[in-house]
XYZ file of C-alpha atoms in Angstrom:
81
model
C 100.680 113.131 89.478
C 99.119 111.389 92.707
C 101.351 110.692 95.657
C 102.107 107.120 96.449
C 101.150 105.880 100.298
C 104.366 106.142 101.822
C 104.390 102.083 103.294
C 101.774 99.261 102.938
C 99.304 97.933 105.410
C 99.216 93.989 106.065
C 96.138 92.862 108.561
C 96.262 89.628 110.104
C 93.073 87.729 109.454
C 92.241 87.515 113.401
C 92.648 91.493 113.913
C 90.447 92.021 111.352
C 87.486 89.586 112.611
C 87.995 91.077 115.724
C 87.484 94.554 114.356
C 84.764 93.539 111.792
C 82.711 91.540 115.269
C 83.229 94.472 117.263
C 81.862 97.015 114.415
C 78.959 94.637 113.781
C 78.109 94.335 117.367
C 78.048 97.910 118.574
C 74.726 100.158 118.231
C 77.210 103.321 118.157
C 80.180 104.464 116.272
C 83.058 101.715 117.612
C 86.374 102.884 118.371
C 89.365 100.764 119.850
C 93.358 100.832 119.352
C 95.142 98.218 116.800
C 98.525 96.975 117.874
C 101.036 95.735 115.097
C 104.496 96.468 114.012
C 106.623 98.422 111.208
C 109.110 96.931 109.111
C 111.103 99.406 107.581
C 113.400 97.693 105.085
C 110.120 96.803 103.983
C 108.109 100.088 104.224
C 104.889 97.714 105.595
C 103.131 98.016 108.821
C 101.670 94.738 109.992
C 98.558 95.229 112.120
C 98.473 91.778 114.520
C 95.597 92.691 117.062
C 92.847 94.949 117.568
C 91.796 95.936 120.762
C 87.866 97.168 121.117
C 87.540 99.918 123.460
C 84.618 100.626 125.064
C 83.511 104.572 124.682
C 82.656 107.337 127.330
C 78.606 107.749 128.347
C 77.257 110.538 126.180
C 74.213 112.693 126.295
C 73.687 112.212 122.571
C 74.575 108.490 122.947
C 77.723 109.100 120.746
C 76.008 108.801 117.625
C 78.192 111.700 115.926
C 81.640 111.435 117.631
C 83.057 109.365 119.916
C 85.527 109.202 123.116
C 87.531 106.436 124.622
C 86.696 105.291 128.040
C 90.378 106.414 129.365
C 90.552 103.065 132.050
C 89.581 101.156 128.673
C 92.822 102.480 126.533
C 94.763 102.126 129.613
C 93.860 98.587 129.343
C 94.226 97.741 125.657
C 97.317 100.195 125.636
C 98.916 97.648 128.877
C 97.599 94.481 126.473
C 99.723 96.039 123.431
C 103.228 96.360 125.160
């Protein structure tokens, strides 16, 4: 018997434009940090905002993995609280 997901996932409509713009834009793999909350009487998490984050300068231009910039999830992570 398959396991259920333990909560559901709500996206605001303006978190996920953001993240579907910033996916469409990019020439690499993106990568960024989405800030929301979880409500646990109702076992949801709410994603509100996603934060693009722009990725470290790689020899292989990042076209298999990726890394965040640190100063840029320093800034989306001071944008979240």
């Amino acid at each position: 018997k398959a396991q259920a997901q333990p909560f559901a996932v709500r996206v605001s409509p303006d978190a996920f434009f953001l993240a579907d713009l910033h996916a469409h834009l990019s020439e690499s793999e993106i990568i960024g940090l989405l800030g929301g909350r979880y409500v646990e009487s109702e076992r949801c998490m709410y994603i509100q905002a996603a934060f693009p984050c722009k990725a470290m300068e790689r020899s292989d231009a990042g076209r298999t993995d990726v890394e965040m910039d640190p100063v840029s999830q320093i800034s989306a992570g001071d944008a979240i609280v």
